[in-house]
Amino acid sequence: SQTIHQWPATLVQPVGSPLSLECTVEGTSNPNLYWYRQAAGRGLQLLFYSIGIDQISSEVPQNLSASRPQDRQFILSSKKLLLSDSGFYLCAWSTGGAFKRSYNEQFFGPGTRLTVL
Amino acid sequence: DQQVKQNSPSLSVQEGRISILNCDYTNSMFDYFLWYKKYPAEGPTFLISISSIKDKNEDGRFTVFLNKSAKHLSLHIVPSQPGDSAVYFCAASYRAGNQFYFGTGTSLTVIP
């Protein structure tokens, strides 16, 4: 069966420090991968999605970047964190190909709570 | 900016009664809607969905209603159980799109 892992679960970082959040998926090949963020008082917002290695689309211009060095690994990074980067970050996967919007085709990891002080 | 809105951040309901969670959207192109349920320290999990060709979809204790003219959907949970206590997100998508648009979530507490 497929599983998705995210780490760390919680993170407290000072303003200006770098960030690296990792997400890995097991039990499937060539998945689509997604990074979402929920900031205080906001809905889950799509940040990046990837349909393959080194194929990443950015949905919201900001202080963050994403990379996909391996088929089932998705990394969210920042060189210098801002206070506004605080939030809850979720990784998700779906079967590969075009965007899948059916109910049983997008699955979420447990998330990372990031607090920037 | 926020195309999907859940205006009630929290809701408390007595066990056995009905829980009604509401969601409004602004984009008339949305034609597929989902509800996700999220427990603390876990990712959201799919609960129920509805296509715009329907106005109601039922799955056990959970029913989703869609009012396209009002751009409004609601999730009914009957009867509510303490295990239903969680944050509920509604999400929407449209055919030519490439993402889900999520609401801000409603935290439901079912009181035993």
Coordinates of C-alpha atoms in Angstrom, one line a residue, chain A residues 6 9-10 36-39 42-45 87-91 107-114, chain B residues 6 9 21 34-48 62 75 77 82-91 102-110:
Chain A
Q6 CA 6.7 14.2 6.1
A9 CA 6.4 17.2 12.5
T10 CA 7.1 20.6 14.1
Y36 CA 0.2 23.1 0.4
R37 CA 0.4 25.6 3.2
Q38 CA -2.3 26.7 5.6
A39 CA -1.5 30.1 7.2
R42 CA -6.5 30.9 5.5
G43 CA -7.5 27.8 3.7
L44 CA -5.0 25.3 2.4
Q45 CA -3.1 27.0 -0.4
G87 CA 2.0 27.9 9.0
F88 CA 1.1 24.3 8.5
Y89 CA 2.7 22.6 5.5
L90 CA 1.2 19.6 3.9
C91 CA 2.6 17.3 1.2
F107 CA -3.6 11.8 -0.4
F108 CA -2.1 13.9 2.3
G109 CA 0.8 13.5 4.6
P110 CA 0.7 14.3 8.3
G111 CA 2.0 17.9 7.9
T112 CA 4.7 20.1 9.4
R113 CA 3.9 22.9 11.8
L114 CA 6.4 25.7 11.1
Chain B
Q6 CA -16.0 28.5 5.5
P9 CA -14.3 28.6 12.3
L21 CA -21.0 22.6 8.3
L34 CA -15.0 17.5 -1.7
W35 CA -15.1 17.5 2.1
Y36 CA -12.0 16.4 4.0
K37 CA -11.7 15.6 7.7
K38 CA -8.5 16.3 9.6
Y39 CA -7.5 15.1 13.1
P40 CA -4.7 16.8 15.0
A41 CA -1.2 15.8 13.8
E42 CA -2.6 13.9 10.8
G43 CA -3.2 14.9 7.2
P44 CA -6.7 15.5 5.8
T45 CA -8.5 12.4 4.7
F46 CA -11.3 12.3 2.1
L47 CA -14.8 12.2 3.5
I48 CA -17.4 12.7 0.7
F62 CA -22.8 12.0 6.0
L75 CA -22.2 18.8 5.1
I77 CA -23.6 14.7 9.9
P82 CA -17.7 12.2 19.6
G83 CA -15.3 10.6 17.0
D84 CA -16.5 13.1 14.5
S85 CA -14.7 15.9 16.4
A86 CA -12.1 17.2 13.9
V87 CA -11.5 20.0 11.5
Y88 CA -13.5 19.8 8.3
F89 CA -12.3 21.4 5.0
C90 CA -14.3 21.8 1.9
A91 CA -12.5 21.9 -1.4
F102 CA -9.6 24.7 0.0
G103 CA -11.6 26.6 2.6
T104 CA -10.2 27.7 5.9
G105 CA -11.7 24.8 7.8
T106 CA -14.3 24.4 10.6
S107 CA -13.4 22.8 13.8
L108 CA -16.3 20.5 15.0
T109 CA -16.6 19.4 18.6
V110 CA -19.2 16.8 19.4

